[in-house]
CSV table of C-alpha atoms and ligand atoms in Angstrom, one decimal:
chain,number,residue,atom,x,y,z
A,248,MET,CA,71.7,4.2,-110.5
A,249,SER,CA,68.3,3.7,-109.0
A,250,ARG,CA,65.3,4.1,-111.2
A,251,THR,CA,61.5,5.2,-110.4
A,252,VAL,CA,59.2,2.7,-111.0
A,253,VAL,CA,55.5,2.4,-111.5
A,254,LEU,CA,53.6,-1.2,-111.2
A,255,ALA,CA,49.6,-1.9,-112.5
A,256,GLY,CA,48.2,-5.0,-111.2
A,257,ALA,CA,49.5,-5.5,-107.9
A,258,SER,CA,47.2,-8.0,-105.8
A,259,GLY,CA,47.2,-11.5,-108.7
A,260,TYR,CA,50.5,-11.9,-110.5
A,261,GLY,CA,51.7,-8.5,-110.1
A,262,ARG,CA,52.1,-8.8,-105.8
A,263,GLY,CA,55.2,-11.1,-107.1
A,264,TYR,CA,56.5,-7.8,-108.6
A,265,LEU,CA,55.3,-5.3,-105.9
A,266,ARG,CA,57.6,-8.1,-103.3
A,267,GLN,CA,60.4,-7.9,-105.7
A,268,LEU,CA,60.2,-3.9,-106.1
A,269,ALA,CA,60.2,-3.8,-102.3
A,270,ALA,CA,63.3,-5.9,-101.9
A,271,LEU,CA,65.0,-4.2,-104.8
A,272,GLU,CA,64.6,-0.7,-103.5
A,273,ALA,CA,65.8,-2.0,-100.1
A,274,ALA,CA,68.8,-2.1,-102.3
A,275,GLY,CA,69.0,0.9,-103.6
A,276,ALA,CA,68.3,0.0,-107.1
A,277,VAL,CA,64.8,0.5,-107.7
A,278,ARG,CA,62.4,3.6,-106.4
A,279,LEU,CA,58.9,2.7,-106.5
A,280,ALA,CA,56.8,5.7,-107.6
A,281,GLY,CA,53.3,4.2,-107.3
A,282,VAL,CA,50.4,1.7,-108.0
A,283,CYS,CA,47.8,1.5,-110.9
A,284,GLU,CA,44.8,-0.8,-109.2
A,285,VAL,CA,41.5,-0.5,-109.8
A,286,HIS,CA,40.6,-2.9,-106.3
A,287,PRO,CA,41.3,-1.5,-103.1
A,288,LEU,CA,45.1,-3.7,-101.8
A,289,ASP,CA,45.2,-6.3,-98.8
A,290,ASP,CA,46.9,-5.0,-95.5
A,291,GLU,CA,50.2,-6.7,-97.5
A,292,GLY,CA,49.7,-4.6,-100.5
A,293,ARG,CA,49.2,-1.7,-98.2
A,294,THR,CA,52.2,-2.2,-96.3
A,295,LEU,CA,54.0,-2.6,-99.4
A,296,VAL,CA,53.1,0.1,-100.9
A,297,GLY,CA,53.4,2.5,-98.0
A,298,ASP,CA,52.5,6.0,-98.6
A,299,ARG,CA,52.8,5.8,-102.0
A,300,PRO,CA,50.1,7.3,-104.6
A,301,VAL,CA,47.8,4.3,-105.0
A,302,ASP,CA,46.1,5.6,-108.4
A,303,THR,CA,43.3,3.4,-110.9
A,304,ASP,CA,45.0,5.8,-113.8
A,305,LEU,CA,47.8,4.3,-115.5
A,306,ALA,CA,48.5,7.7,-117.5
A,307,ARG,CA,47.9,9.7,-114.6
A,308,LEU,CA,49.8,8.1,-112.5
A,309,LEU,CA,52.7,7.9,-114.7
A,310,ASP,CA,52.3,11.9,-115.2
A,311,ARG,CA,52.2,12.5,-111.7
A,312,THR,CA,55.4,10.7,-110.7
A,313,GLY,CA,57.5,10.7,-113.9
A,314,ALA,CA,58.3,7.3,-113.4
A,315,GLU,CA,60.8,5.7,-116.0
A,316,ILE,CA,59.6,2.2,-115.7
A,317,GLY,CA,55.9,0.8,-115.8
A,318,ILE,CA,55.4,-2.9,-114.9
A,319,VAL,CA,52.4,-4.0,-116.3
A,320,ALA,CA,50.6,-7.3,-114.7
A,321,THR,CA,47.0,-6.7,-115.4
A,322,PRO,CA,44.3,-8.9,-117.3
A,323,ILE,CA,45.5,-9.9,-120.9
A,324,HIS,CA,42.5,-7.9,-122.7
A,325,THR,CA,44.1,-4.8,-120.8
A,326,HIS,CA,47.9,-4.9,-121.7
A,327,GLN,CA,47.6,-2.7,-125.3
A,328,ALA,CA,46.0,0.1,-123.8
A,329,LEU,CA,48.3,0.2,-120.6
A,330,GLY,CA,51.8,-0.5,-122.4
A,331,ARG,CA,50.9,1.7,-124.9
A,332,GLN,CA,50.1,4.7,-122.0
A,333,VAL,CA,53.5,3.5,-120.6
A,334,LEU,CA,55.1,3.9,-123.5
A,335,ALA,CA,53.4,7.2,-124.4
A,336,SER,CA,54.7,8.6,-121.4
A,337,GLY,CA,58.0,7.5,-122.5
A,338,ALA,CA,58.6,5.4,-119.9
A,339,HIS,CA,60.4,1.5,-120.5
A,340,LEU,CA,58.4,-1.3,-120.4
A,341,LEU,CA,58.0,-4.6,-118.4
A,342,LEU,CA,54.7,-6.1,-119.6
A,343,GLU,CA,53.6,-9.5,-118.6
A,344,LYS,CA,52.9,-12.6,-121.3
A,345,PRO,CA,51.0,-13.1,-123.5
A,346,PRO,CA,51.9,-9.3,-124.6
A,347,THR,CA,48.8,-8.6,-126.0
A,348,PRO,CA,45.9,-10.8,-127.2
A,349,THR,CA,45.5,-10.1,-131.1
A,350,LEU,CA,48.8,-10.1,-133.5
A,351,ALA,CA,47.5,-6.4,-134.4
A,352,GLY,CA,48.2,-5.5,-130.5
A,353,TRP,CA,51.6,-6.9,-130.4
A,354,ARG,CA,52.4,-5.1,-133.7
A,355,GLU,CA,51.3,-1.8,-132.3
A,356,LEU,CA,53.9,-2.4,-129.6
A,357,VAL,CA,56.7,-3.0,-131.3
A,358,GLU,CA,55.8,-0.2,-133.2
A,359,LEU,CA,55.6,2.3,-130.2
A,360,THR,CA,58.5,0.7,-128.9
A,361,ARG,CA,60.7,1.1,-131.8
A,362,SER,CA,59.7,4.8,-132.5
A,363,ALA,CA,59.9,6.3,-128.9
A,364,GLY,CA,63.5,4.6,-128.6
A,365,LEU,CA,62.3,3.1,-125.5
A,366,VAL,CA,62.7,-0.7,-124.5
A,367,CYS,CA,60.3,-3.1,-124.2
A,368,GLN,CA,60.3,-6.8,-122.3
A,369,LEU,CA,58.1,-9.0,-121.8
A,370,GLY,CA,57.3,-11.8,-119.2
A,371,PHE,CA,58.4,-15.1,-119.8
A,372,GLN,CA,60.4,-15.5,-117.3
A,373,SER,CA,61.4,-19.0,-118.7
A,374,LEU,CA,63.6,-17.0,-120.7
A,375,ALA,CA,65.9,-15.1,-118.1
A,376,SER,CA,67.0,-19.0,-116.9
A,377,ASP,CA,70.0,-19.8,-117.5
A,378,ALA,CA,69.4,-23.5,-118.0
A,379,LEU,CA,67.8,-22.1,-121.6
A,380,THR,CA,71.3,-20.4,-122.5
A,381,ARG,CA,73.2,-23.4,-121.8
A,382,LEU,CA,70.7,-25.3,-123.5
A,383,SER,CA,70.9,-23.0,-126.7
A,384,ALA,CA,74.2,-23.0,-126.3
A,385,LEU,CA,74.7,-27.0,-126.8
A,386,ILE,CA,72.4,-26.5,-129.5
A,387,ARG,CA,74.3,-24.1,-131.5
A,388,GLU,CA,77.7,-25.5,-130.9
A,389,GLY,CA,76.2,-29.4,-132.6
A,390,ARG,CA,76.7,-31.0,-129.4
A,391,LEU,CA,73.2,-32.7,-129.8
A,392,GLY,CA,74.2,-33.3,-133.5
A,393,GLU,CA,71.1,-32.3,-135.9
A,394,LEU,CA,68.4,-30.8,-134.6
A,395,ARG,CA,65.4,-33.2,-134.9
A,396,GLY,CA,62.5,-32.0,-133.1
A,397,ILE,CA,61.4,-30.2,-129.8
A,398,GLY,CA,58.3,-31.6,-128.0
A,399,ALA,CA,57.1,-29.6,-124.8
A,400,TYR,CA,54.6,-31.7,-122.8
A,401,GLY,CA,52.3,-30.3,-119.7
A,402,ALA,CA,50.0,-31.6,-117.3
A,403,TRP,CA,48.3,-29.1,-114.5
A,404,SER,CA,45.1,-28.5,-113.1
A,405,ARG,CA,43.1,-25.8,-112.2
A,406,THR,CA,40.6,-25.7,-110.1
A,407,ASP,CA,36.8,-23.9,-110.6
A,408,GLY,CA,37.9,-21.4,-108.2
A,409,TYR,CA,40.4,-20.6,-110.4
A,410,TYR,CA,38.1,-19.9,-113.4
A,411,ARG,CA,35.6,-18.0,-110.8
A,412,ARG,CA,38.7,-15.6,-109.5
A,413,ALA,CA,38.6,-13.3,-112.5
A,414,SER,CA,36.1,-12.5,-115.2
A,415,TRP,CA,38.3,-13.2,-118.1
A,416,ALA,CA,39.6,-16.7,-117.3
A,417,GLY,CA,39.2,-18.9,-119.7
A,418,ARG,CA,37.8,-16.2,-122.0
A,419,ARG,CA,38.7,-16.5,-125.7
A,420,GLU,CA,36.5,-13.1,-126.0
A,421,MET,CA,34.7,-11.0,-123.2
A,422,ASP,CA,31.7,-8.1,-124.9
A,423,GLY,CA,33.5,-8.5,-128.2
A,424,VAL,CA,37.0,-8.1,-126.7
A,425,PRO,CA,39.9,-10.5,-127.8
A,426,VAL,CA,40.8,-12.4,-124.2
A,427,THR,CA,42.9,-15.4,-125.8
A,428,ASP,CA,43.3,-17.1,-122.0
A,429,GLY,CA,43.8,-21.0,-123.6
A,430,ALA,CA,45.9,-23.2,-122.1
A,431,LEU,CA,48.7,-22.5,-125.1
A,432,THR,CA,48.1,-18.9,-125.0
A,433,ASN,CA,48.6,-17.8,-121.4
A,434,PRO,CA,49.3,-21.0,-118.7
A,435,PHE,CA,51.7,-22.9,-120.9
A,436,ALA,CA,53.1,-19.9,-123.4
A,437,HIS,CA,56.3,-20.2,-121.8
A,438,ALA,CA,56.4,-23.6,-123.1
A,439,VAL,CA,55.9,-21.9,-126.7
A,440,ALA,CA,57.8,-19.2,-126.4
A,441,THR,CA,60.9,-20.9,-125.4
A,442,ALA,CA,60.7,-24.0,-127.8
A,443,LEU,CA,60.8,-20.9,-130.7
A,444,VAL,CA,63.6,-19.5,-128.9
A,445,LEU,CA,65.5,-23.2,-128.8
A,446,ASP,CA,65.0,-22.7,-132.3
A,447,GLY,CA,66.0,-19.8,-132.9
A,448,SER,CA,62.3,-19.6,-134.6
A,449,THR,CA,61.3,-15.6,-132.5
A,450,GLY,CA,60.4,-14.0,-135.8
A,451,TYR,CA,56.8,-13.9,-137.1
A,452,GLY,CA,58.0,-14.9,-140.4
A,453,ASP,CA,60.0,-17.9,-138.9
A,454,ILE,CA,56.9,-20.1,-138.6
A,455,ALA,CA,55.8,-22.3,-141.8
A,456,ALA,CA,53.5,-24.3,-140.7
A,457,VAL,CA,50.4,-24.4,-137.7
A,458,GLU,CA,48.1,-27.3,-137.1
A,459,LEU,CA,45.8,-26.7,-134.0
A,460,GLU,CA,43.8,-29.6,-131.6
A,461,LEU,CA,42.4,-27.2,-129.3
A,462,LEU,CA,40.0,-29.0,-126.9
A,463,ARG,CA,38.1,-28.2,-123.8
A,464,ALA,CA,37.1,-30.6,-120.9
A,465,ARG,CA,35.3,-27.4,-119.0
A,466,ASP,CA,32.4,-25.6,-120.1
A,467,ILE,CA,34.6,-22.4,-120.5
A,468,GLN,CA,35.1,-20.6,-123.8
A,469,ALA,CA,38.9,-21.3,-124.1
A,470,ASP,CA,40.8,-24.6,-124.7
A,471,ASP,CA,42.1,-26.5,-121.6
A,472,THR,CA,43.6,-29.3,-123.3
A,473,SER,CA,45.4,-28.8,-126.3
A,474,CYS,CA,48.3,-29.5,-129.1
A,475,VAL,CA,50.2,-27.7,-131.3
A,476,ARG,CA,52.6,-28.8,-133.9
A,477,LEU,CA,54.6,-25.7,-136.0
A,478,ARG,CA,57.2,-26.6,-138.8
A,479,THR,CA,59.5,-23.9,-138.6
A,480,VAL,CA,61.4,-21.8,-141.6
A,481,ARG,CA,64.2,-23.5,-140.6
A,482,GLY,CA,62.7,-27.1,-140.8
A,483,THR,CA,62.6,-28.2,-137.3
A,484,VAL,CA,59.1,-29.6,-136.1
A,485,VAL,CA,58.0,-28.3,-132.9
A,486,THR,CA,55.0,-29.7,-130.4
A,487,VAL,CA,53.0,-28.7,-127.2
A,488,ALA,CA,50.9,-30.6,-126.0
A,489,VAL,CA,49.1,-28.8,-122.7
A,490,THR,CA,46.6,-29.9,-120.7
A,491,LEU,CA,45.0,-27.6,-117.4
A,492,CYS,CA,43.0,-30.8,-116.5
A,493,ALA,CA,45.4,-33.3,-115.2
A,494,ALA,CA,44.8,-36.1,-112.6
A,495,VAL,CA,48.4,-36.2,-111.6
A,496,GLU,CA,50.4,-32.7,-112.1
A,497,SER,CA,53.7,-32.6,-113.3
A,498,GLU,CA,55.9,-29.5,-114.6
A,499,PRO,CA,56.1,-28.7,-118.4
A,500,VAL,CA,59.7,-30.1,-120.0
A,501,LEU,CA,61.0,-29.3,-123.4
A,502,VAL,CA,62.2,-32.0,-125.0
A,503,VAL,CA,65.0,-31.5,-127.7
A,504,HIS,CA,65.8,-34.5,-129.7
A,505,GLY,CA,68.7,-34.3,-131.4
A,506,SER,CA,70.1,-37.2,-134.0
A,507,ARG,CA,73.5,-37.2,-131.2
A,508,GLY,CA,72.0,-36.7,-127.9
A,509,ARG,CA,68.7,-35.7,-126.1
A,510,ALA,CA,68.2,-32.7,-123.4
A,511,GLU,CA,65.3,-31.8,-121.3
A,512,LEU,CA,64.4,-28.7,-120.0
A,513,HIS,CA,62.3,-28.4,-117.2
A,514,TYR,CA,62.0,-24.9,-117.5
A,515,THR,CA,60.0,-24.0,-114.0
A,516,ARG,CA,62.8,-25.3,-112.6
A,517,ASP,CA,65.8,-24.1,-114.1
A,518,LEU,CA,66.4,-28.0,-114.6
A,519,LEU,CA,68.4,-29.1,-117.8
A,520,VAL,CA,68.7,-32.6,-118.8
A,521,VAL,CA,71.0,-33.8,-120.7
A,522,ASP,CA,71.5,-37.4,-122.2
A,523,GLY,CA,70.4,-38.1,-118.6
A,524,ARG,CA,72.6,-36.1,-116.6
A,525,ALA,CA,70.6,-33.0,-114.5
A,526,GLU,CA,72.6,-29.5,-114.7
A,527,HIS,CA,70.5,-27.2,-111.9
A,528,HIS,CA,71.3,-23.7,-113.1
A,529,GLY,CA,70.5,-19.9,-112.0
A,530,GLY,CA,69.4,-16.9,-114.0
A,531,THR,CA,68.4,-13.7,-113.4
A,532,THR,CA,64.9,-12.2,-113.1
A,533,LEU,CA,62.9,-9.8,-115.9
A,534,LEU,CA,63.2,-6.8,-114.5
A,535,GLU,CA,66.7,-7.1,-113.0
A,536,ASN,CA,67.6,-7.9,-116.8
A,537,LEU,CA,65.8,-5.2,-117.6
A,538,LEU,CA,67.3,-2.8,-115.0
A,539,ALA,CA,71.0,-4.3,-116.2
A,540,HIS,CA,70.0,-3.8,-119.9
A,541,LEU,CA,69.1,-0.3,-119.4
A,542,ASP,CA,72.2,0.3,-117.3
A,543,ASP,CA,74.8,-1.0,-120.2
A,544,PRO,CA,72.8,-1.7,-123.3
A,545,GLU,CA,75.8,-4.2,-124.2
A,546,VAL,CA,73.6,-6.8,-121.7
A,547,PRO,CA,71.4,-8.4,-124.0
A,548,LEU,CA,67.5,-8.1,-122.8
A,549,ARG,CA,66.3,-11.9,-122.1
A,550,SER,CA,62.7,-11.4,-123.3
A,551,PRO,CA,62.7,-8.6,-125.6
A,552,VAL,CA,59.3,-7.4,-127.3
A,553,ASP,CA,60.2,-8.0,-130.3
A,554,SER,CA,61.4,-11.5,-130.4
A,555,CYS,CA,57.9,-12.6,-129.8
A,556,GLY,CA,56.7,-12.6,-133.3
A,557,GLY,CA,56.7,-16.9,-133.2
A,558,PHE,CA,55.0,-16.5,-130.4
A,559,MET,CA,52.1,-14.7,-131.9
A,560,ARG,CA,51.8,-16.2,-135.2
A,561,VAL,CA,50.8,-19.3,-132.9
A,562,LEU,CA,48.4,-17.2,-130.4
A,563,GLU,CA,46.9,-15.8,-133.5
A,564,ALA,CA,46.4,-19.0,-135.0
A,565,VAL,CA,44.4,-19.9,-131.4
A,566,ARG,CA,42.5,-17.0,-131.4
A,567,THR,CA,40.9,-17.4,-134.8
A,568,ALA,CA,40.7,-20.9,-134.7
A,569,PRO,CA,37.3,-22.5,-134.8
A,570,ASP,CA,36.2,-23.0,-130.5
A,571,PRO,CA,37.8,-25.3,-129.5
A,572,VAL,CA,36.1,-29.2,-129.1
A,573,PRO,CA,34.1,-30.2,-126.2
A,574,ILE,CA,35.5,-33.6,-124.5
A,575,ASP,CA,33.1,-36.2,-124.2
A,576,ARG,CA,31.7,-36.5,-120.9
A,577,ARG,CA,32.4,-40.2,-120.8
A,578,TRP,CA,36.4,-39.1,-120.7
A,579,VAL,CA,36.1,-36.3,-118.0
A,580,ARG,CA,36.0,-36.8,-114.3
A,581,ARG,CA,35.0,-34.4,-111.9
A,582,ARG,CA,36.4,-34.4,-108.4
A,583,GLY,CA,36.3,-32.2,-105.4
A,584,GLU,CA,33.9,-29.6,-103.9
A,585,GLY,CA,33.3,-25.8,-104.4
A,586,ASP,CA,36.2,-24.1,-105.7
A,587,ALA,CA,38.0,-26.9,-105.3
A,588,ALA,CA,36.7,-28.9,-107.8
A,589,ARG,CA,38.6,-30.2,-110.5
A,590,ALA,CA,37.9,-31.6,-113.9
A,591,GLU,CA,40.2,-34.1,-114.9
A,592,VAL,CA,40.8,-36.3,-118.6
A,593,ALA,CA,41.3,-39.9,-118.9
A,594,GLY,CA,44.9,-40.7,-119.6
A,595,VAL,CA,45.8,-36.9,-120.3
A,596,GLU,CA,49.0,-37.1,-118.8
A,597,ASP,CA,50.7,-39.8,-121.2
A,598,ALA,CA,49.0,-38.1,-124.4
A,599,VAL,CA,50.8,-35.2,-124.1
A,600,ARG,CA,54.3,-36.7,-122.8
A,601,THR,CA,54.2,-39.0,-125.8
A,602,SER,CA,53.2,-36.0,-127.9
A,603,ALA,CA,56.4,-34.9,-126.7
A,604,GLU,CA,58.7,-37.6,-127.8
A,605,ARG,CA,57.1,-38.7,-131.1
A,606,LEU,CA,56.4,-35.3,-132.3
A,607,ALA,CA,53.1,-36.2,-133.2
A,608,THR,CA,49.5,-34.5,-132.2
A,609,PHE,CA,46.4,-36.1,-129.8
A,610,ALA,CA,44.6,-37.3,-133.1
A,611,GLU,CA,47.6,-39.0,-134.6
A,612,LEU,CA,48.2,-40.7,-131.5
A,613,GLY,CA,44.8,-42.3,-131.4
A,614,VAL,CA,43.5,-41.0,-128.0
A,615,ALA,CA,40.2,-41.4,-127.5
A,616,TRP,CA,38.7,-38.4,-126.5
A,617,ALA,CA,40.3,-36.4,-129.3
A,618,SER,CA,39.3,-38.5,-132.4
A,619,GLN,CA,35.8,-36.6,-132.5
A,620,GLY,CA,36.6,-34.2,-134.9
A,621,SER,CA,39.2,-31.8,-133.9
A,622,ALA,CA,40.2,-31.0,-137.4
A,623,PRO,CA,44.0,-28.9,-137.7
A,624,SER,CA,43.4,-25.8,-138.1
A,625,PRO,CA,44.4,-23.7,-141.7
A,626,ASP,CA,47.6,-21.9,-141.3
A,627,PRO,CA,47.3,-18.3,-140.7
A,628,SER,CA,46.8,-16.3,-143.7
A,629,PRO,CA,50.7,-14.8,-144.5
A,630,ASP,CA,51.8,-12.0,-142.5
A,631,PRO,CA,50.8,-9.0,-144.6
A,632,CYS,CA,52.7,-6.5,-143.3
A,633,PRO,CA,55.9,-8.5,-141.4
A,634,VAL,CA,57.9,-7.2,-138.4
A,635,PRO,CA,61.4,-7.6,-138.6
A,636,ALA,CA,62.7,-9.9,-135.6
A,637,PRO,CA,65.7,-11.2,-135.0
A,638,ARG,CA,67.2,-14.2,-136.4
A,639,THR,CA,68.6,-15.4,-132.8
A,640,GLY,CA,67.4,-16.6,-129.7
A,641,VAL,CA,66.9,-14.2,-126.9
A,642,ALA,CA,68.6,-16.2,-124.9
A,643,GLY,CA,71.5,-17.8,-127.3
B,1432,LIG,N1,54.8,-14.9,-116.2
B,1432,LIG,C1,53.9,-15.5,-115.2
B,1432,LIG,O1,54.3,-16.9,-115.2
B,1432,LIG,C2,52.5,-15.4,-114.9
B,1432,LIG,C3,51.8,-15.9,-114.1
B,1432,LIG,C4,50.5,-15.6,-113.7
B,1432,LIG,C5,50.1,-14.7,-114.7
B,1432,LIG,N2,50.7,-13.8,-115.6
B,1432,LIG,C6,49.8,-12.9,-116.4
B,1432,LIG,O2,49.4,-12.2,-115.3
B,1432,LIG,C7,49.1,-11.0,-115.5
B,1432,LIG,C8,47.9,-10.8,-114.6
B,1432,LIG,O3,47.0,-11.9,-114.5
B,1432,LIG,P1,46.7,-12.3,-113.2
B,1432,LIG,O4,46.4,-13.5,-112.6
B,1432,LIG,O5,47.5,-12.0,-112.1
B,1432,LIG,O6,44.8,-11.5,-113.2
B,1432,LIG,P2,44.0,-11.1,-112.0
B,1432,LIG,O7,42.7,-10.4,-113.0
B,1432,LIG,O8,44.0,-12.1,-111.1
B,1432,LIG,O9,44.9,-9.8,-111.4
B,1432,LIG,C9,45.4,-8.7,-112.1
B,1432,LIG,C10,45.3,-7.2,-111.2
B,1432,LIG,O10,45.2,-5.8,-112.5
B,1432,LIG,C11,44.2,-5.4,-111.8
B,1432,LIG,N3,43.6,-4.8,-112.6
B,1432,LIG,C12,42.7,-5.1,-113.7
B,1432,LIG,N4,42.1,-4.1,-114.4
B,1432,LIG,C13,43.5,-3.0,-114.1
B,1432,LIG,C14,43.7,-2.0,-114.7
B,1432,LIG,N5,42.7,-1.4,-115.8
B,1432,LIG,N6,44.6,-1.3,-114.1
B,1432,LIG,C15,45.1,-1.2,-113.0
B,1432,LIG,N7,44.9,-2.5,-112.3
B,1432,LIG,C16,44.1,-3.2,-112.9
B,1432,LIG,C17,43.0,-6.2,-110.4
B,1432,LIG,O11,42.3,-5.5,-109.7
B,1432,LIG,C18,44.0,-6.9,-110.4
B,1432,LIG,O12,44.8,-6.7,-109.2
B,1432,LIG,C19,48.3,-11.7,-116.8
B,1432,LIG,O13,48.8,-11.2,-118.0
B,1432,LIG,C20,48.9,-13.2,-116.8
B,1432,LIG,O14,48.8,-14.1,-117.8
B,1432,LIG,C21,51.8,-14.0,-115.6
């Protein structure tokens, strides 16, 4: 069945969706009904959109096209309003991650989706990988023994140009509106969400405790070098230690520590390494999975909106935590010029990797730049109004 789709946000990350929609349209799977953009499209964008309407107002575009699916790939602080418009029009929603910059916003979208009888998929594409499905099965079947913990680490480097490209980049809020664009909640959001899926702890109430260390090497509002340690209700310790200020970049890895085995999930590469043996997997895309689910509800959604409660617990803890602690200049080196300039934190690659191996925080590891007063954050307040969420992992 060929479904009609509109896309909001077509020039940044959304350009990938525009290209994918063109390929799916050529295969007869979808029909692009129009695009919502607030800035002029470039040559490639205009070619891909062709004679379809381009509108600055998503509600108007949905009304005019009667689209069955709305994809939202716009800045984080616009997600709640645009997601609401898609669902209010009666269309299914594919919403980029993080779903919203606040817990309350996510709750509203969960409720709107449920009450309208619609489907909402979130853009955590790591959850569409068959490597995750396989690892979830290995854990469930006890092939790694008892689960001792899950440690994730990531070391990327962002340039000054990355932060200049968009007014919301690296912001906790803008004019009083929450944005929550920190390392844990946006670039490495997949690491947090995927670790929780592996533990089957996708509900808000599945998280028993949250400890945060939020730091920043750059002169930005949000964290760029951070560690979170969670204890889930089922007793698993989950750590995620990440930086956007690496001198040497490497792709993020989730390390599953079992009593009888160890697995590494390289989620950006669909690569699973079990006790040293590499397995390469394929997967689907979140849009294709959404289409397959709409055609046949027996096909499970890989990243349904209501399986994001554990992630939102972390996001809310980050959002409401004190400002990130600036890393002393002694430990930060600036390299490059202009938009290509970078900040590098001394030894951060080792710190994030060791955190994942030992399930330890930066402060516990005695990392010099982290011992300047980044106290663990208080656990967020107990859930006043829990959203029930499935206990099982979305890909498991
Ligand atoms: N899944 C992933 O791996 C991944 C990777 C990168 C970004 N993202 C997510 O994609 C989203 C967009 O990120 P980005 O880096 O492309 O942002 P961006 O600011 O670079 O681009 C966003 C696009 O949306 C447009 N836009 C802004 N407000 C709009 C509105 N109200 N209506 C319609 N269009 C609007 C902008 O003109 C721009 O074309 C974010 O949620 C981000 O977290 C996801």
